[in-house]
PDB file of C-alpha atoms in Angstrom:
ATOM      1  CA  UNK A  13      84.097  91.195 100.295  1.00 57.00           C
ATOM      2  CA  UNK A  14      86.479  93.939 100.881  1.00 81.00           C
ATOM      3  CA  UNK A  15      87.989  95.689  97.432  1.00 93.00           C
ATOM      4  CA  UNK A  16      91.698  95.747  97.508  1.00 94.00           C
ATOM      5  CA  UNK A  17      93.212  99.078  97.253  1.00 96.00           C
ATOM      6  CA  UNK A  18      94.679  99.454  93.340  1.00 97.00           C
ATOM      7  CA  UNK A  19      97.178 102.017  92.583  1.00 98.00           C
ATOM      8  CA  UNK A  20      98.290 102.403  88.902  1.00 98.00           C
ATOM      9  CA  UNK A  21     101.230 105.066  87.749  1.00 98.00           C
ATOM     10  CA  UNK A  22     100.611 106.233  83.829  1.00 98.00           C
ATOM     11  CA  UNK A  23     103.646 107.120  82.900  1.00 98.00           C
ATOM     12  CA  UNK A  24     102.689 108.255  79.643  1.00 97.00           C
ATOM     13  CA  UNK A  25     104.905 109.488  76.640  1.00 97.00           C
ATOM     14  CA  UNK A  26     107.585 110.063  79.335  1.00 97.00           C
ATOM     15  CA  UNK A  27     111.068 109.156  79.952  1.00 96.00           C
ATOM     16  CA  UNK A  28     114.724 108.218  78.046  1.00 98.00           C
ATOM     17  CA  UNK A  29     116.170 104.665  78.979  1.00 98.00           C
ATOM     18  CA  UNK A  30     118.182 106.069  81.599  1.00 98.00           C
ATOM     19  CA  UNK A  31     115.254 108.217  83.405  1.00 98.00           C
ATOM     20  CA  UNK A  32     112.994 104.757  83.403  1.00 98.00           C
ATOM     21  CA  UNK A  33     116.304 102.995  85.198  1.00 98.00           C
ATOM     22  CA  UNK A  34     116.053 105.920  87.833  1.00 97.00           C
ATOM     23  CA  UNK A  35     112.407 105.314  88.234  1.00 97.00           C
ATOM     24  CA  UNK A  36     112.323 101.297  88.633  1.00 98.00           C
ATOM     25  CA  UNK A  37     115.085 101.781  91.258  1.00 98.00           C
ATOM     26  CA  UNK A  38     113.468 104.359  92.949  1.00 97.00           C
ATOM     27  CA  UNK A  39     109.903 102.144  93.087  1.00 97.00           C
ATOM     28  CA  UNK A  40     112.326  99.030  93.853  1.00 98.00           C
ATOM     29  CA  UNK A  41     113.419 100.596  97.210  1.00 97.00           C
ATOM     30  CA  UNK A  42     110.495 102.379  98.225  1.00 96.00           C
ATOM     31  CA  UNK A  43     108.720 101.081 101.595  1.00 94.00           C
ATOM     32  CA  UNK A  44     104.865 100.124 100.651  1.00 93.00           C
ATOM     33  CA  UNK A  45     102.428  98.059 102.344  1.00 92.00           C
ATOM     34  CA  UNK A  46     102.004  94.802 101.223  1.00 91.00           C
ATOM     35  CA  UNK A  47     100.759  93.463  98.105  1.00 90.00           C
ATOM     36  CA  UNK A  48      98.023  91.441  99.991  1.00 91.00           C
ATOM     37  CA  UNK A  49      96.388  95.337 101.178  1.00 92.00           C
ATOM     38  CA  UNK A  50      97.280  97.487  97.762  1.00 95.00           C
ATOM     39  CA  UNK A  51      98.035  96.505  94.246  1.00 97.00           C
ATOM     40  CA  UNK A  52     100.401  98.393  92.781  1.00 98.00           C
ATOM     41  CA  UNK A  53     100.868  98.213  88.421  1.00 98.00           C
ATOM     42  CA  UNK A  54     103.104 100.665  86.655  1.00 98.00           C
ATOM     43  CA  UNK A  55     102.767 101.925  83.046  1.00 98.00           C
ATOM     44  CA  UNK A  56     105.802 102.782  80.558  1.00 98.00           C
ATOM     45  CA  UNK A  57     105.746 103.910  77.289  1.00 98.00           C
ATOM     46  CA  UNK A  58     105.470 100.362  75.182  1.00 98.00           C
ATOM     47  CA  UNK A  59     109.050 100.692  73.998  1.00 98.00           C
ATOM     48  CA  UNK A  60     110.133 100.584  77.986  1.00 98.00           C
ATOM     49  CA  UNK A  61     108.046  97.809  78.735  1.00 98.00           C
ATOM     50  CA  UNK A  62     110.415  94.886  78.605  1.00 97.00           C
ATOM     51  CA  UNK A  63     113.103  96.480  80.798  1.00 98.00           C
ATOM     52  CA  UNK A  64     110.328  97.464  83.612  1.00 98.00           C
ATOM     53  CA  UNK A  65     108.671  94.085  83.361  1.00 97.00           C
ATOM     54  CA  UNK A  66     112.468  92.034  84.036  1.00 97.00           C
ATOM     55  CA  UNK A  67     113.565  94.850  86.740  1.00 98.00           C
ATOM     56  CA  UNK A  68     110.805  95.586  88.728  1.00 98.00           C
ATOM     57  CA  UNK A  69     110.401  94.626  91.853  1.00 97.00           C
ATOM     58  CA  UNK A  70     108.154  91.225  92.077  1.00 97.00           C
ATOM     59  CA  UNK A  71     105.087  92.925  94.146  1.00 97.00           C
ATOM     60  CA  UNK A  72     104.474  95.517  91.254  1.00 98.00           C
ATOM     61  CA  UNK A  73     102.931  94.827  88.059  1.00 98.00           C
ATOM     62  CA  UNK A  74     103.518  96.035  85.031  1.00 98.00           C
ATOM     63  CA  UNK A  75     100.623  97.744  81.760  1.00 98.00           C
ATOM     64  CA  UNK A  76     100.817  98.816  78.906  1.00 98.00           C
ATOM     65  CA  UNK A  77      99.187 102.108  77.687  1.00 98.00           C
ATOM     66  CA  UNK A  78      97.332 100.894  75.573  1.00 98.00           C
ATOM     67  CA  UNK A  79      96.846  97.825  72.373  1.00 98.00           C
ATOM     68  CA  UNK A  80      94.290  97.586  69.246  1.00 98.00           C
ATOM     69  CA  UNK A  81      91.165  96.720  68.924  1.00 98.00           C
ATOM     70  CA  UNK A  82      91.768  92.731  67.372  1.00 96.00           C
ATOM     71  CA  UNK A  83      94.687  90.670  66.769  1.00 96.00           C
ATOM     72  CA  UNK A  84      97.812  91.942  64.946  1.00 94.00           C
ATOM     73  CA  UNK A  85      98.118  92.155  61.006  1.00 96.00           C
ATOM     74  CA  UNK A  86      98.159  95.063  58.343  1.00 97.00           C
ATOM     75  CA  UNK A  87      98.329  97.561  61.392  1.00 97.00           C
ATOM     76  CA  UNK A  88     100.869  99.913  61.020  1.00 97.00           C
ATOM     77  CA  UNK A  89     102.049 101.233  64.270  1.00 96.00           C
ATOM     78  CA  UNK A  90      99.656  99.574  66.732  1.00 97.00           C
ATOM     79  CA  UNK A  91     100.878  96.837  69.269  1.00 98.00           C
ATOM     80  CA  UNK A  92      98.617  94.012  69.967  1.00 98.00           C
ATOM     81  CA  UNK A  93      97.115  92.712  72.861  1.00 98.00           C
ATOM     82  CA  UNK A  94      98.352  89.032  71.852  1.00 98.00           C
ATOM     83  CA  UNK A  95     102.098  90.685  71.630  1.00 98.00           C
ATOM     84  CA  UNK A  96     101.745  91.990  75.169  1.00 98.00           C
ATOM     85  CA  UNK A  97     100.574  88.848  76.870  1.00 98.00           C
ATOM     86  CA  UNK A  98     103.204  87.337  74.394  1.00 97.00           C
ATOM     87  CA  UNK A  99     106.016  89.471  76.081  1.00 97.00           C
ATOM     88  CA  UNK A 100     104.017  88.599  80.015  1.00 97.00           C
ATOM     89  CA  UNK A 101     102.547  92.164  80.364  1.00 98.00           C
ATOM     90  CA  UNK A 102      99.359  91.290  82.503  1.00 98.00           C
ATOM     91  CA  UNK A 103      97.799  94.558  82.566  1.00 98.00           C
ATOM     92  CA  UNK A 104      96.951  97.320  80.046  1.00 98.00           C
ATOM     93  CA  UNK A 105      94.856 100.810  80.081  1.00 98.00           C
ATOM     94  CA  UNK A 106      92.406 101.304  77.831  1.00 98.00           C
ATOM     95  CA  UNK A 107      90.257 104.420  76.941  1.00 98.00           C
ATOM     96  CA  UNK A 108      92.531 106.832  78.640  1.00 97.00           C
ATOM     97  CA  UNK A 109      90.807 110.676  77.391  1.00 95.00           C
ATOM     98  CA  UNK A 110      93.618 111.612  76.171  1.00 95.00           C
ATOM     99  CA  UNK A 111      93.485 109.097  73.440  1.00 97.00           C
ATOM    100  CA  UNK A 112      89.337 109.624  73.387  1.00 96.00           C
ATOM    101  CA  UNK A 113      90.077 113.234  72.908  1.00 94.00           C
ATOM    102  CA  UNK A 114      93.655 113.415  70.634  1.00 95.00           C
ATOM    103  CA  UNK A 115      92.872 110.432  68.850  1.00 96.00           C
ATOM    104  CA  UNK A 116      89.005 110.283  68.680  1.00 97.00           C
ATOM    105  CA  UNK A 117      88.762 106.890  70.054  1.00 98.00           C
ATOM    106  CA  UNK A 118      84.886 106.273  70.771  1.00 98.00           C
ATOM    107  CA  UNK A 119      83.258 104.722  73.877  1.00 98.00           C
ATOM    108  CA  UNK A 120      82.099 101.689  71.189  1.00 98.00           C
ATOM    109  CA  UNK A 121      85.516 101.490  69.746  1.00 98.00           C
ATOM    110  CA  UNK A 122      86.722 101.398  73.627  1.00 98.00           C
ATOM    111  CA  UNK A 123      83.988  98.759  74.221  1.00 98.00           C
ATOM    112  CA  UNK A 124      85.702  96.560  71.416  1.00 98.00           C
ATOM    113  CA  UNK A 125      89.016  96.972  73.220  1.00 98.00           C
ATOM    114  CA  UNK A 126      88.427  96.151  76.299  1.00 98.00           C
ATOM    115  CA  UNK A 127      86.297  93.006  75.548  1.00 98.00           C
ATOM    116  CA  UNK A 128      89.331  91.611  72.800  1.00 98.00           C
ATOM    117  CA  UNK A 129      91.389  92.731  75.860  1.00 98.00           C
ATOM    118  CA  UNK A 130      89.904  90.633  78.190  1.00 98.00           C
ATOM    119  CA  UNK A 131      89.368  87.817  75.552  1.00 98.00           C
ATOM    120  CA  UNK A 132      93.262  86.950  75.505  1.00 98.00           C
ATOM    121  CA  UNK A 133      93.738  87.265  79.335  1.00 98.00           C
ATOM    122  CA  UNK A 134      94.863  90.882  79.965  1.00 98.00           C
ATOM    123  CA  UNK A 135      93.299  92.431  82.930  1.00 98.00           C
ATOM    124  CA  UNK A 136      92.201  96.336  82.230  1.00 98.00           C
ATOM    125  CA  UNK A 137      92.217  99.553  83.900  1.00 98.00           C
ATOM    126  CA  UNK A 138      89.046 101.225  81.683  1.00 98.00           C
ATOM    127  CA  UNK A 139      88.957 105.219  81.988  1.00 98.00           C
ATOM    128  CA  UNK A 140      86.260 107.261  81.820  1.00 98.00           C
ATOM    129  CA  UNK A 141      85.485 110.387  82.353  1.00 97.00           C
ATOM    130  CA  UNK A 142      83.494 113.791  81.409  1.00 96.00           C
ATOM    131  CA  UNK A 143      85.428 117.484  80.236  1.00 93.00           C
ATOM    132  CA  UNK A 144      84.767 120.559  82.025  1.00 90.00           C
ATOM    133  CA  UNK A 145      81.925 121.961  79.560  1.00 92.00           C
ATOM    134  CA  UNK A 146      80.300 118.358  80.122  1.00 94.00           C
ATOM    135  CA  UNK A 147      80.276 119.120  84.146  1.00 92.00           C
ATOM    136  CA  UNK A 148      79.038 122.950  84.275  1.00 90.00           C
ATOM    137  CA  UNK A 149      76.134 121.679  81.528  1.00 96.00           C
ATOM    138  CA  UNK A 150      75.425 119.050  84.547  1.00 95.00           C
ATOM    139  CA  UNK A 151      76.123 116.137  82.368  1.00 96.00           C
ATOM    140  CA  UNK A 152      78.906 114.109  84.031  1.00 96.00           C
ATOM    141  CA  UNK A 153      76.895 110.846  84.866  1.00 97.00           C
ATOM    142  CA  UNK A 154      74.745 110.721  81.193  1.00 97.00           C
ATOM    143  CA  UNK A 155      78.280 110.826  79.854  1.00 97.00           C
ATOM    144  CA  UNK A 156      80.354 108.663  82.532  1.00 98.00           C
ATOM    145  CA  UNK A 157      77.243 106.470  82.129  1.00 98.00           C
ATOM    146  CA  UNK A 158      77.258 106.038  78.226  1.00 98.00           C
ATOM    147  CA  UNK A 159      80.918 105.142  78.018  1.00 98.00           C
ATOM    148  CA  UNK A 160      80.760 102.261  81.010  1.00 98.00           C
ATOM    149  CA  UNK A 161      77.570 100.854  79.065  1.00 98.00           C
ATOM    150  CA  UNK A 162      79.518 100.721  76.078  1.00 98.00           C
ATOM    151  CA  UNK A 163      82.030  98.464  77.939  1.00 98.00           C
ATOM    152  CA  UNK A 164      78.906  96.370  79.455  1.00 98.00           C
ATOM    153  CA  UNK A 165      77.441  95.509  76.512  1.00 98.00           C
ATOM    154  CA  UNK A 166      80.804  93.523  75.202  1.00 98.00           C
ATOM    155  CA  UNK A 167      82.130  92.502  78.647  1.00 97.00           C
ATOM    156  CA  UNK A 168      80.209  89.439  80.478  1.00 93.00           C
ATOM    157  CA  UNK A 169      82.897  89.309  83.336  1.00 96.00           C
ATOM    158  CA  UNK A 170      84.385  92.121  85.230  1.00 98.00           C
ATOM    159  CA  UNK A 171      86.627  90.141  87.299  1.00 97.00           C
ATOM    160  CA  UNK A 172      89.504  91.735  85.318  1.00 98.00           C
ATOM    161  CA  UNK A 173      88.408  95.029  84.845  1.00 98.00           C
ATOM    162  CA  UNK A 174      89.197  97.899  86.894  1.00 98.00           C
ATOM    163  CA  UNK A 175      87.525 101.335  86.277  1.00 98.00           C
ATOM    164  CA  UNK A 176      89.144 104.673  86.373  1.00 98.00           C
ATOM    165  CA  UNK A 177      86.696 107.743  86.775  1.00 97.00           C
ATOM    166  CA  UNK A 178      88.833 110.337  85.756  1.00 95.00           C
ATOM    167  CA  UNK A 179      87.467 114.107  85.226  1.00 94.00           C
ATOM    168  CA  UNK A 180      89.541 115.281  82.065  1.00 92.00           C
ATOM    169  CA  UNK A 181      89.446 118.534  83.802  1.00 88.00           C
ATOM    170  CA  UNK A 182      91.385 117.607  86.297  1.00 88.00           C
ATOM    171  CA  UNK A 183      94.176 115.992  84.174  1.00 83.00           C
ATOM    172  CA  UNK A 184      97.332 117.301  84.112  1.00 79.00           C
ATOM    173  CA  UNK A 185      95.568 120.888  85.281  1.00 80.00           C
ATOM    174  CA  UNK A 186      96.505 120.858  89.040  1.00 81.00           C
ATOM    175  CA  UNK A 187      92.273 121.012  89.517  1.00 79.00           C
ATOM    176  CA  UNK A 188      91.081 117.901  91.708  1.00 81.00           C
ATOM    177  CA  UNK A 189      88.163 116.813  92.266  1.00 87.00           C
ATOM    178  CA  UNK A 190      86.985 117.293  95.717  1.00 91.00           C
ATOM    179  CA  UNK A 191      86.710 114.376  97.660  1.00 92.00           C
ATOM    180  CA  UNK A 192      82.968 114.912  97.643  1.00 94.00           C
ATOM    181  CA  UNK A 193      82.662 115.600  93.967  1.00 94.00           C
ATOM    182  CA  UNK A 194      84.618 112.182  93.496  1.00 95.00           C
ATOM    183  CA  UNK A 195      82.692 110.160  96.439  1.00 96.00           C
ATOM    184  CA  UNK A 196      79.599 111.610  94.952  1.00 96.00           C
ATOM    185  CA  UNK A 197      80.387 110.130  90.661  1.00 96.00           C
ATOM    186  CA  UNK A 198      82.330 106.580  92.185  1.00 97.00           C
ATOM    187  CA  UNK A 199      78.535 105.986  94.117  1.00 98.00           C
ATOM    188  CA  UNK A 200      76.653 106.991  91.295  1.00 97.00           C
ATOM    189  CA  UNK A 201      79.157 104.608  89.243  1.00 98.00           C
ATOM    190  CA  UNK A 202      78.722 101.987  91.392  1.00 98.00           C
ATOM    191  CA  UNK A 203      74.695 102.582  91.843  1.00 98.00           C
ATOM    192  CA  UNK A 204      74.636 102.111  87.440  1.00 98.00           C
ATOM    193  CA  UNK A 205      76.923  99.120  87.762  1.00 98.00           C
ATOM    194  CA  UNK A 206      74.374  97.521  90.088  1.00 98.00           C
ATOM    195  CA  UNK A 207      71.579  98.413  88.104  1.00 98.00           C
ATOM    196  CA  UNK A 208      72.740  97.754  85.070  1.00 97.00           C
ATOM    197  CA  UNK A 209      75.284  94.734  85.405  1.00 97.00           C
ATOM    198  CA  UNK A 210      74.222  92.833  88.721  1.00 97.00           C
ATOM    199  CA  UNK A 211      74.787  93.382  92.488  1.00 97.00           C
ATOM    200  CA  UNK A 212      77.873  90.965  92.580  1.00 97.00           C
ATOM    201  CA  UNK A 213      79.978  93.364  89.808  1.00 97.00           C
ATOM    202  CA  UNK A 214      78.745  96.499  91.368  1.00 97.00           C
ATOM    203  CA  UNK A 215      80.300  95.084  94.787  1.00 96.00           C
ATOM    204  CA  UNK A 216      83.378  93.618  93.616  1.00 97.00           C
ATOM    205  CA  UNK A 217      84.391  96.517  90.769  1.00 98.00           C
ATOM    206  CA  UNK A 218      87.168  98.403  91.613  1.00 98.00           C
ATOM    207  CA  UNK A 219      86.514 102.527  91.012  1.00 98.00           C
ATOM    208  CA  UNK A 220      89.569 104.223  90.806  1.00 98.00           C
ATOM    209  CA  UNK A 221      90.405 107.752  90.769  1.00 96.00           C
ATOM    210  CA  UNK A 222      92.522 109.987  88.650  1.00 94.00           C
ATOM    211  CA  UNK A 223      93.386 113.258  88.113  1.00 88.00           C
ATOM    212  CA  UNK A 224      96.421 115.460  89.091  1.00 88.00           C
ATOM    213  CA  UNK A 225      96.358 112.602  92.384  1.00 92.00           C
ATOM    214  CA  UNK A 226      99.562 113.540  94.956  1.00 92.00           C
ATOM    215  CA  UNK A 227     101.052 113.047  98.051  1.00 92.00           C
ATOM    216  CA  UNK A 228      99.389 115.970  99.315  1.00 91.00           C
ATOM    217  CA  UNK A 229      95.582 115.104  98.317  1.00 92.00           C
ATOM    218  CA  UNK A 230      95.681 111.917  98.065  1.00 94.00           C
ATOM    219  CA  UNK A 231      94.849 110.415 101.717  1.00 93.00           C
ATOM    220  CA  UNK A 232      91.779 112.856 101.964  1.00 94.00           C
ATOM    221  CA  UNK A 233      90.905 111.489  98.614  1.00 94.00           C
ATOM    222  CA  UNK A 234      91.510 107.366  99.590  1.00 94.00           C
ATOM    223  CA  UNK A 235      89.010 108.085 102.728  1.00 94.00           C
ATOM    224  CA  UNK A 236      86.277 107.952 100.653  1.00 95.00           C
ATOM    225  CA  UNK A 237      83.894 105.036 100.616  1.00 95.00           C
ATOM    226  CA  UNK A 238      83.741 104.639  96.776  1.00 96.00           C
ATOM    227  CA  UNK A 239      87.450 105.159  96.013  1.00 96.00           C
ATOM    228  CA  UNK A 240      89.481 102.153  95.524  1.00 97.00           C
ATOM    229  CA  UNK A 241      92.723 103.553  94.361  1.00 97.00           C
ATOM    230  CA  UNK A 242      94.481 105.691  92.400  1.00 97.00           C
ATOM    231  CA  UNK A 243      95.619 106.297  88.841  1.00 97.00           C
ATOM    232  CA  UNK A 244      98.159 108.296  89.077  1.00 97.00           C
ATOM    233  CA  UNK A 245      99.512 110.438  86.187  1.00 94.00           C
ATOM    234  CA  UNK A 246     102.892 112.699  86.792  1.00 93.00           C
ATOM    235  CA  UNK A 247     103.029 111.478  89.980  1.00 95.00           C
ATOM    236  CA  UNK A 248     104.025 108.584  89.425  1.00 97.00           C
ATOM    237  CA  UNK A 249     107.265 109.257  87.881  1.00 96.00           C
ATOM    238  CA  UNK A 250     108.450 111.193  91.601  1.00 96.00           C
ATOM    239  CA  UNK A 251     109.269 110.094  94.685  1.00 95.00           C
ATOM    240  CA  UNK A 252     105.988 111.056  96.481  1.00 95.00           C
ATOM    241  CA  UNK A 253     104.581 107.887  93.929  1.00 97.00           C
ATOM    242  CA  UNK A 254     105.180 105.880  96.944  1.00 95.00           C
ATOM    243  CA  UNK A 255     103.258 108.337  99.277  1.00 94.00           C
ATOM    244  CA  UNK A 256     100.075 107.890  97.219  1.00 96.00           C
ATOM    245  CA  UNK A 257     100.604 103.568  97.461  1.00 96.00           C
ATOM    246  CA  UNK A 258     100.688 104.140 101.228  1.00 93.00           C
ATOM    247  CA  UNK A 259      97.489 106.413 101.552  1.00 90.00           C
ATOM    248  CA  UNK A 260      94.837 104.240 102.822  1.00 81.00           C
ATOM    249  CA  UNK A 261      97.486 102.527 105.381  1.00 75.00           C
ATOM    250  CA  UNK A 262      97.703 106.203 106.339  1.00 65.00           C
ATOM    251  CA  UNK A 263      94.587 106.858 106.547  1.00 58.00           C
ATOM    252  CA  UNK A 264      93.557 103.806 108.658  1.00 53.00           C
ATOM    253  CA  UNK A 265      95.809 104.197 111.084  1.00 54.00           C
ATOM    254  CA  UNK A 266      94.777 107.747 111.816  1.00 53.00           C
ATOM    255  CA  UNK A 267      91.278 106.970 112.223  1.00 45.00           C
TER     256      UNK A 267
END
């Protein structure tokens, strides 16, 4: 079974209310394939959410950044996964490295997310990814492989989950990965998955890519076997967003 091409735009802590009204018309007239060849989910700042989610165009959908651990209470601060299905938010990311690395979120605490995640009906776009010192002390896979195990032991069924191998050297640097150094991690990913999880998961699992992804890299990037997409970080808020969805159309029809 062929993986659909997934393409998710992290917005981050980005944007006033007229900026994100720029944005969502921008993505609203921009010519993409069609939603049967690449899914497409954007991802606003939690206070934006509502306003993207009624004014986005129907074939995009729309994730939060992130939610806690269990349901809401005595949580000061943290939005619940409960509140976002409440509000019909489908998606949400969880495990980005900027919140393992600012915030010291760990992969077992990740592990919790995503399963409680998944337990209400969200699907998930799980990061993962090694730092720089990690890669030069040839680590990446021990540590690419610890946090995906962490989200295997709590997670039975991956139909939901999407995973996003991004090197947190390459975030927000202008570094990329070469397309061989992310071919080579998104077949060792999938190689773990199948040993690990079953055949079936390691087949179906979408591996996503991220890490300073644009129009200019990107279709070299979506040629690869193993890459199934994109998560896209400042990219996503410019024009060449809609570039990047139409990369493996690109692609195709040049080979």
């Amino acid at each position: 079974m062929a993986r659909k091409f997934f393409i998710g735009g992290n917005w981050k802590c980005n944007g006033t209310l007229e900026e994100v009204k720029k944005i969502v018309s921008m993505l609203n007239e921009a010519e993409i394939p069609s939603e049967n060849v690449v899914e497409v989910v954007v991802s606003p700042p939690f206070v934006f959410l509502p306003l993207v989610e009624s004014s986005l165009r129907p074939d995009f959908q729309v994730a939060a950044q992130n939610c806690w651990v269990r349901k809401g209470g005595a949580f000061t601060g943290e939005i619940s996964a409960e509140m976002l299905v409440n509000l019909g938010i489908p998606c949400v990311i969880l495990g980005h490295s900027e919140r393992r690395s600012l915030l010291n979120e760990s992969n077992e605490f990740v592990g919790d997310k995503v399963a409680h995640a998944l337990s209400v009906g969200l699907k998930v776009i799980a990061c993962i990814g090694e730092t720089l010192q990690q890669r030069e002390s040839g680590s990446t896979m021990a540590v690419v492989a610890a946090q995906t195990k962490a989200i295997a032991d709590k997670v039975s069924n991956w139909a939901n989950v999407v995973l996003a191998y991004e090197p947190v050297w390459a975030i927000g640097t202008g570094k990329v990965a070469t397309p061989g150094q992310a071919q080579e991690v998104h077949l060792e990913l999938r190689k773990w998955l199948h040993d690990s999880v079953g055949a079936e998961v390691a087949a179906t699992t979408r591996i996503i890519y991220g890490g300073s992804v644009n129009g200019a890299n990107c279709r070299e990037l979506a040629a690869q076997p193993d890459i199934d997409g994109f998560l896209v970080g400042g990219a996503s808020l410019k024009p060449e967003f809609a570039d990047i969805i139409r990369s493996l159309t690109v692609m195709k029809s040049q080979l």
